[in-house]
Amino acid sequence: MAQYTFRTRSSDCPYELAIGLVSGRWKPRLLEVLKDETLRYGDLKERLKPVSDKVLSAALDDMTRNGLISRTAFAEIPPRVEYALTPQGESLLEALGPLRDWARTENGR
Amino acid sequence: MAQYTFRTRSSDCPYELAIGLVSGRWKPRLLEVLKDETLRYGDLKERLKPVSDKVLSAALDDMTRNGLISRTAFAEIPPRVEYALTPQGESLLEALGPLRDWARTENGR
DNA sequence: CGGCATCCACACGGATACTG
DNA sequence: CAGTATCCGTGTGGATGCCG
């Protein structure tokens, strides 16, 4: 567990702190695809393809520990695990909106 | 020059792209301290202390190449170089506002 | 199905020393 | 003053293989 921590010491700078939470190749996308849907591990892997298991599970782990994502495991066979945004994850995604818009207008996409 | 590039491929995801521009130990702070002031290299180093020359100049280099910061060198002795936010840097800082606020309220600082 | 273990490459931050 | 050159430690993404 806890393989990855923040690169930044997420010191006393709020910018750094928030950016640290979504710094990573797949984290912003994870927030996005989970916006309106609860998804299973396999679904996530499918939508973020090509992502490796290690990196995906590490990102999910980080974000779950950081309270952005909820993880629900069902004791069934075959196993089923569902991921969803927490309220904090949702509000973070919203706070990311202006940044996305900035990128779109400034970089023409 | 150009020692560092983005970790992320800043692919086609606007979030990744914008986040990549400010991912780095000192980049958010650089935007912040340059918000209302034009500052010299030594001033920046002083305000971001403790930052090493290599890392600071690399960050300045990145952000200058990315059009967030302007660099003006004066042909004097001793040398003088001034850094300031470009309009794009200013608008990016504004777009970062909600993220900073989110961090403050969610993480209680 | 939903991971974790292992190994690898390299991007990044930092300390120190030096220069135009 | 404003950097560059060098070396180093570690964080992070990725490929592959295995397991409950």
mmCIF file of C-alpha atoms (C1' of nucleotides) in Angstrom:
data_model
loop_
_atom_site.group_PDB
_atom_site.id
_atom_site.type_symbol
_atom_site.label_atom_id
_atom_site.label_comp_id
_atom_site.label_asym_id
_atom_site.label_seq_id
_atom_site.Cartn_x
_atom_site.Cartn_y
_atom_site.Cartn_z
ATOM 1 C CA MET A 1 0.000 0.000 0.000
ATOM 2 C CA ALA A 2 0.874 3.661 0.037
ATOM 3 C CA GLN A 3 3.451 3.195 -2.613
ATOM 4 C CA TYR A 4 3.207 6.710 -3.819
ATOM 5 C CA THR A 5 2.975 9.898 -1.899
ATOM 6 C CA PHE A 6 2.988 13.439 -3.096
ATOM 7 C CA ARG A 7 6.042 14.606 -4.927
ATOM 8 C CA THR A 8 5.665 17.947 -3.335
ATOM 9 C CA ARG A 9 5.920 18.168 0.408
ATOM 10 C CA SER A 10 2.475 19.742 0.110
ATOM 11 C CA SER A 11 3.925 22.222 2.485
ATOM 12 C CA ASP A 12 1.892 25.208 3.519
ATOM 13 C CA CYS A 13 1.000 26.267 0.003
ATOM 14 C CA PRO A 14 -2.649 25.554 -0.854
ATOM 15 C CA TYR A 15 -1.865 25.529 -4.554
ATOM 16 C CA GLU A 16 0.739 22.868 -4.142
ATOM 17 C CA LEU A 17 -1.529 20.865 -1.921
ATOM 18 C CA ALA A 18 -4.444 20.764 -4.333
ATOM 19 C CA ILE A 19 -2.237 20.311 -7.364
ATOM 20 C CA GLY A 20 -0.497 17.441 -5.619
ATOM 21 C CA LEU A 21 -3.801 15.646 -5.264
ATOM 22 C CA VAL A 22 -4.360 15.574 -8.995
ATOM 23 C CA SER A 23 -0.783 15.409 -10.172
ATOM 24 C CA GLY A 24 -0.343 12.187 -11.968
ATOM 25 C CA ARG A 25 -0.826 10.872 -15.400
ATOM 26 C CA TRP A 26 -4.346 9.550 -14.763
ATOM 27 C CA LYS A 27 -5.815 11.332 -11.792
ATOM 28 C CA PRO A 28 -7.614 14.161 -13.564
ATOM 29 C CA ARG A 29 -9.144 11.648 -15.946
ATOM 30 C CA LEU A 30 -10.245 9.452 -13.087
ATOM 31 C CA LEU A 31 -12.183 12.325 -11.602
ATOM 32 C CA GLU A 32 -13.719 13.006 -14.973
ATOM 33 C CA VAL A 33 -14.904 9.516 -15.836
ATOM 34 C CA LEU A 34 -16.319 9.059 -12.356
ATOM 35 C CA LYS A 35 -18.212 12.324 -12.561
ATOM 36 C CA ASP A 36 -21.681 10.863 -13.053
ATOM 37 C CA GLU A 37 -21.045 7.167 -12.811
ATOM 38 C CA THR A 38 -20.017 4.511 -10.356
ATOM 39 C CA LEU A 39 -17.566 2.276 -12.145
ATOM 40 C CA ARG A 40 -15.834 -1.030 -11.558
ATOM 41 C CA TYR A 41 -12.106 -1.526 -11.749
ATOM 42 C CA GLY A 42 -12.339 -3.165 -15.138
ATOM 43 C CA ASP A 43 -14.503 -0.344 -16.474
ATOM 44 C CA LEU A 44 -11.990 2.241 -15.332
ATOM 45 C CA LYS A 45 -9.152 0.334 -16.907
ATOM 46 C CA GLU A 46 -11.109 0.156 -20.122
ATOM 47 C CA ARG A 47 -11.875 3.893 -20.236
ATOM 48 C CA LEU A 48 -8.380 5.043 -19.335
ATOM 49 C CA LYS A 49 -6.709 2.605 -21.656
ATOM 50 C CA PRO A 50 -3.805 2.260 -22.014
ATOM 51 C CA VAL A 51 -3.065 2.314 -18.302
ATOM 52 C CA SER A 52 -1.194 -0.396 -16.440
ATOM 53 C CA ASP A 53 -2.677 -2.172 -13.427
ATOM 54 C CA LYS A 54 0.051 -0.952 -11.152
ATOM 55 C CA VAL A 55 -0.366 2.689 -12.006
ATOM 56 C CA LEU A 56 -4.141 2.581 -12.014
ATOM 57 C CA SER A 57 -4.386 0.845 -8.668
ATOM 58 C CA ALA A 58 -1.788 3.203 -7.208
ATOM 59 C CA ALA A 59 -3.779 6.225 -8.388
ATOM 60 C CA LEU A 60 -7.014 4.778 -7.023
ATOM 61 C CA ASP A 61 -5.251 4.029 -3.776
ATOM 62 C CA ASP A 62 -3.892 7.554 -3.438
ATOM 63 C CA MET A 63 -7.176 9.197 -4.239
ATOM 64 C CA THR A 64 -9.097 6.881 -1.952
ATOM 65 C CA ARG A 65 -6.754 7.654 0.918
ATOM 66 C CA ASN A 66 -7.096 11.321 0.095
ATOM 67 C CA GLY A 67 -10.861 11.085 0.339
ATOM 68 C CA LEU A 68 -11.577 11.936 -3.272
ATOM 69 C CA ILE A 69 -12.867 8.518 -4.260
ATOM 70 C CA SER A 70 -14.844 5.842 -2.442
ATOM 71 C CA ARG A 71 -14.073 2.166 -2.864
ATOM 72 C CA THR A 72 -16.714 -0.486 -2.251
ATOM 73 C CA ALA A 73 -15.777 -4.161 -2.402
ATOM 74 C CA PHE A 74 -18.498 -6.811 -2.620
ATOM 75 C CA ALA A 75 -17.826 -10.234 -1.121
ATOM 76 C CA GLU A 76 -18.805 -12.180 -4.191
ATOM 77 C CA ILE A 77 -17.257 -14.559 -6.633
ATOM 78 C CA PRO A 78 -16.087 -13.292 -8.983
ATOM 79 C CA PRO A 79 -15.050 -10.228 -6.979
ATOM 80 C CA ARG A 80 -16.663 -6.882 -7.651
ATOM 81 C CA VAL A 81 -15.291 -3.505 -6.629
ATOM 82 C CA GLU A 82 -16.961 -0.214 -7.341
ATOM 83 C CA TYR A 83 -15.420 3.233 -7.353
ATOM 84 C CA ALA A 84 -17.247 6.534 -7.115
ATOM 85 C CA LEU A 85 -16.530 10.176 -6.391
ATOM 86 C CA THR A 86 -16.962 11.385 -2.852
ATOM 87 C CA PRO A 87 -18.462 14.837 -2.266
ATOM 88 C CA GLN A 88 -14.915 16.116 -1.901
ATOM 89 C CA GLY A 89 -13.953 14.540 -5.193
ATOM 90 C CA GLU A 90 -16.909 16.216 -6.833
ATOM 91 C CA SER A 91 -16.099 19.626 -5.452
ATOM 92 C CA LEU A 92 -12.459 19.225 -6.448
ATOM 93 C CA LEU A 93 -13.527 18.417 -9.979
ATOM 94 C CA GLU A 94 -15.603 21.571 -9.999
ATOM 95 C CA ALA A 95 -12.694 23.617 -8.708
ATOM 96 C CA LEU A 96 -10.712 22.223 -11.616
ATOM 97 C CA GLY A 97 -13.207 23.613 -14.117
ATOM 98 C CA PRO A 98 -11.609 27.050 -14.583
ATOM 99 C CA LEU A 99 -8.268 25.417 -15.134
ATOM 100 C CA ARG A 100 -9.705 23.202 -17.854
ATOM 101 C CA ASP A 101 -11.330 26.216 -19.472
ATOM 102 C CA TRP A 102 -8.102 28.154 -19.309
ATOM 103 C CA ALA A 103 -6.256 25.352 -21.066
ATOM 104 C CA ARG A 104 -8.910 25.157 -23.742
ATOM 105 C CA THR A 105 -8.927 28.844 -24.568
ATOM 106 C CA GLU A 106 -5.230 29.564 -24.130
ATOM 107 C CA ASN A 107 -4.077 26.519 -25.988
ATOM 108 C CA GLY A 108 -6.849 26.394 -28.493
ATOM 109 C CA ARG A 109 -8.645 23.156 -27.865
ATOM 110 C CA MET B 1 18.389 24.748 -21.354
ATOM 111 C CA ALA B 2 15.171 22.786 -21.480
ATOM 112 C CA GLN B 3 16.320 20.358 -18.898
ATOM 113 C CA TYR B 4 12.872 19.474 -17.762
ATOM 114 C CA THR B 5 9.808 18.718 -19.725
ATOM 115 C CA PHE B 6 6.379 17.739 -18.552
ATOM 116 C CA ARG B 7 6.111 14.457 -16.824
ATOM 117 C CA THR B 8 2.741 13.958 -18.392
ATOM 118 C CA ARG B 9 2.523 13.761 -22.136
ATOM 119 C CA SER B 10 0.052 16.630 -21.761
ATOM 120 C CA SER B 11 -1.900 14.590 -24.223
ATOM 121 C CA ASP B 12 -5.329 15.697 -25.283
ATOM 122 C CA CYS B 13 -6.607 16.229 -21.758
ATOM 123 C CA PRO B 14 -6.978 19.913 -20.883
ATOM 124 C CA TYR B 15 -6.704 19.154 -17.182
ATOM 125 C CA GLU B 16 -3.404 17.406 -17.613
ATOM 126 C CA LEU B 17 -2.133 20.168 -19.828
ATOM 127 C CA ALA B 18 -2.857 22.972 -17.392
ATOM 128 C CA ILE B 19 -1.772 20.975 -14.384
ATOM 129 C CA GLY B 20 1.451 20.117 -16.138
ATOM 130 C CA LEU B 21 2.248 23.804 -16.495
ATOM 131 C CA VAL B 22 2.178 24.338 -12.751
ATOM 132 C CA SER B 23 3.378 20.949 -11.594
ATOM 133 C CA GLY B 24 6.592 21.433 -9.808
ATOM 134 C CA ARG B 25 7.739 22.286 -6.386
ATOM 135 C CA TRP B 26 8.012 26.029 -7.032
ATOM 136 C CA LYS B 27 5.866 26.936 -9.992
ATOM 137 C CA PRO B 28 2.656 27.851 -8.186
ATOM 138 C CA ARG B 29 4.634 30.018 -5.814
ATOM 139 C CA LEU B 30 6.414 31.720 -8.685
ATOM 140 C CA LEU B 31 3.082 32.751 -10.152
ATOM 141 C CA GLU B 32 2.017 34.014 -6.773
ATOM 142 C CA VAL B 33 5.029 36.147 -5.923
ATOM 143 C CA LEU B 34 5.038 37.642 -9.400
ATOM 144 C CA LYS B 35 1.362 38.517 -9.172
ATOM 145 C CA ASP B 36 1.769 42.270 -8.685
ATOM 146 C CA GLU B 37 5.493 42.722 -8.955
ATOM 147 C CA THR B 38 8.306 42.504 -11.424
ATOM 148 C CA LEU B 39 11.156 40.797 -9.658
ATOM 149 C CA ARG B 40 14.810 40.083 -10.284
ATOM 150 C CA TYR B 41 16.382 36.656 -10.088
ATOM 151 C CA GLY B 42 17.895 37.336 -6.706
ATOM 152 C CA ASP B 43 14.590 38.615 -5.360
ATOM 153 C CA LEU B 44 12.834 35.454 -6.473
ATOM 154 C CA LYS B 45 15.478 33.288 -4.925
ATOM 155 C CA GLU B 46 15.099 35.215 -1.713
ATOM 156 C CA ARG B 47 11.318 34.878 -1.569
ATOM 157 C CA LEU B 48 11.224 31.211 -2.463
ATOM 158 C CA LYS B 49 14.061 30.319 -0.173
ATOM 159 C CA PRO B 50 15.235 27.621 0.185
ATOM 160 C CA VAL B 51 15.333 26.900 -3.530
ATOM 161 C CA SER B 52 18.476 25.906 -5.379
ATOM 162 C CA ASP B 53 19.727 27.823 -8.396
ATOM 163 C CA LYS B 54 19.354 24.881 -10.679
ATOM 164 C CA VAL B 55 15.746 24.202 -9.812
ATOM 165 C CA LEU B 56 14.749 27.846 -9.805
ATOM 166 C CA SER B 57 16.309 28.599 -13.164
ATOM 167 C CA ALA B 58 14.797 25.427 -14.610
ATOM 168 C CA ALA B 59 11.350 26.447 -13.412
ATOM 169 C CA LEU B 60 11.790 29.962 -14.767
ATOM 170 C CA ASP B 61 12.984 28.497 -18.042
ATOM 171 C CA ASP B 62 9.998 26.180 -18.341
ATOM 172 C CA MET B 63 7.484 28.850 -17.523
ATOM 173 C CA THR B 64 9.130 31.359 -19.820
ATOM 174 C CA ARG B 65 9.027 28.888 -22.683
ATOM 175 C CA ASN B 66 5.426 28.165 -21.857
ATOM 176 C CA GLY B 67 4.568 31.837 -22.090
ATOM 177 C CA LEU B 68 3.575 32.292 -18.464
ATOM 178 C CA ILE B 69 6.476 34.507 -17.507
ATOM 179 C CA SER B 70 8.457 37.153 -19.331
ATOM 180 C CA ARG B 71 12.210 37.489 -18.951
ATOM 181 C CA THR B 72 13.978 40.780 -19.566
ATOM 182 C CA ALA B 73 17.764 40.946 -19.446
ATOM 183 C CA PHE B 74 19.569 44.284 -19.249
ATOM 184 C CA ALA B 75 23.025 44.593 -20.778
ATOM 185 C CA GLU B 76 24.643 46.071 -17.703
ATOM 186 C CA ILE B 77 27.363 45.236 -15.283
ATOM 187 C CA PRO B 78 26.491 43.737 -12.927
ATOM 188 C CA PRO B 79 23.811 41.921 -14.917
ATOM 189 C CA ARG B 80 20.160 42.533 -14.218
ATOM 190 C CA VAL B 81 17.307 40.251 -15.235
ATOM 191 C CA GLU B 82 13.685 40.931 -14.496
ATOM 192 C CA TYR B 83 10.840 38.473 -14.452
ATOM 193 C CA ALA B 84 7.143 39.262 -14.665
ATOM 194 C CA LEU B 85 3.861 37.537 -15.357
ATOM 195 C CA THR B 86 2.552 37.604 -18.890
ATOM 196 C CA PRO B 87 -1.200 38.067 -19.434
ATOM 197 C CA GLN B 88 -1.406 34.302 -19.805
ATOM 198 C CA GLY B 89 0.401 33.803 -16.539
ATOM 199 C CA GLU B 90 -2.021 36.167 -14.868
ATOM 200 C CA SER B 91 -5.086 34.428 -16.226
ATOM 201 C CA LEU B 92 -3.661 31.057 -15.260
ATOM 202 C CA LEU B 93 -3.152 32.293 -11.722
ATOM 203 C CA GLU B 94 -6.768 33.390 -11.654
ATOM 204 C CA ALA B 95 -7.916 30.030 -12.952
ATOM 205 C CA LEU B 96 -5.987 28.500 -10.075
ATOM 206 C CA GLY B 97 -8.022 30.489 -7.551
ATOM 207 C CA PRO B 98 -10.863 27.993 -7.070
ATOM 208 C CA LEU B 99 -8.346 25.236 -6.563
ATOM 209 C CA ARG B 100 -6.607 27.213 -3.841
ATOM 210 C CA ASP B 101 -9.939 27.930 -2.192
ATOM 211 C CA TRP B 102 -10.901 24.272 -2.377
ATOM 212 C CA ALA B 103 -7.666 23.281 -0.654
ATOM 213 C CA ARG B 104 -8.219 25.868 2.040
ATOM 214 C CA THR B 105 -11.748 24.827 2.899
ATOM 215 C CA GLU B 106 -11.378 21.090 2.427
ATOM 216 C CA ASN B 107 -8.128 20.844 4.226
ATOM 217 C CA GLY B 108 -8.742 23.533 6.745
ATOM 218 C CA ARG B 109 -5.935 25.976 6.215
ATOM 219 C "C1'" DC C 1 -12.168 -10.067 -11.588
ATOM 220 C "C1'" DG C 2 -9.240 -7.126 -9.314
ATOM 221 C "C1'" DG C 3 -5.515 -6.555 -8.126
ATOM 222 C "C1'" DC C 4 -0.087 -6.939 -6.173
ATOM 223 C "C1'" DA C 5 5.129 -8.056 -6.977
ATOM 224 C "C1'" DT C 6 9.011 -7.193 -9.613
ATOM 225 C "C1'" DC C 7 11.992 -4.878 -12.580
ATOM 226 C "C1'" DC C 8 13.130 -1.030 -15.372
ATOM 227 C "C1'" DA C 9 13.799 3.831 -17.295
ATOM 228 C "C1'" DC C 10 13.939 8.386 -16.490
ATOM 229 C "C1'" DA C 11 12.002 12.772 -14.792
ATOM 230 C "C1'" DC C 12 12.606 15.685 -11.057
ATOM 231 C "C1'" DG C 13 14.417 18.150 -6.876
ATOM 232 C "C1'" DG C 14 18.489 19.256 -4.462
ATOM 233 C "C1'" DA C 15 23.538 20.332 -3.021
ATOM 234 C "C1'" DT C 16 27.689 21.976 -4.412
ATOM 235 C "C1'" DA C 17 31.021 24.187 -7.197
ATOM 236 C "C1'" DC C 18 32.088 27.254 -10.736
ATOM 237 C "C1'" DT C 19 31.678 31.189 -14.464
ATOM 238 C "C1'" DG C 20 30.594 35.438 -17.832
ATOM 239 C "C1'" DC D 1 24.364 39.195 -10.288
ATOM 240 C "C1'" DA D 2 22.513 35.562 -12.609
ATOM 241 C "C1'" DG D 3 22.978 31.884 -13.730
ATOM 242 C "C1'" DT D 4 25.401 26.761 -15.688
ATOM 243 C "C1'" DA D 5 27.759 22.119 -14.827
ATOM 244 C "C1'" DT D 6 27.876 17.975 -12.344
ATOM 245 C "C1'" DC D 7 26.503 14.400 -9.448
ATOM 246 C "C1'" DC D 8 23.184 12.171 -6.770
ATOM 247 C "C1'" DG D 9 18.770 10.237 -4.402
ATOM 248 C "C1'" DT D 10 14.279 9.247 -5.075
ATOM 249 C "C1'" DG D 11 9.548 9.543 -7.051
ATOM 250 C "C1'" DT D 12 6.730 7.981 -10.710
ATOM 251 C "C1'" DG D 13 5.021 5.647 -14.942
ATOM 252 C "C1'" DG D 14 5.146 1.466 -17.421
ATOM 253 C "C1'" DA D 15 5.525 -3.747 -18.855
ATOM 254 C "C1'" DT D 16 5.034 -8.159 -17.486
ATOM 255 C "C1'" DG D 17 3.770 -11.979 -14.707
ATOM 256 C "C1'" DC D 18 1.291 -14.116 -10.968
ATOM 257 C "C1'" DC D 19 -2.360 -14.897 -7.394
ATOM 258 C "C1'" DG D 20 -6.773 -15.231 -4.351
#
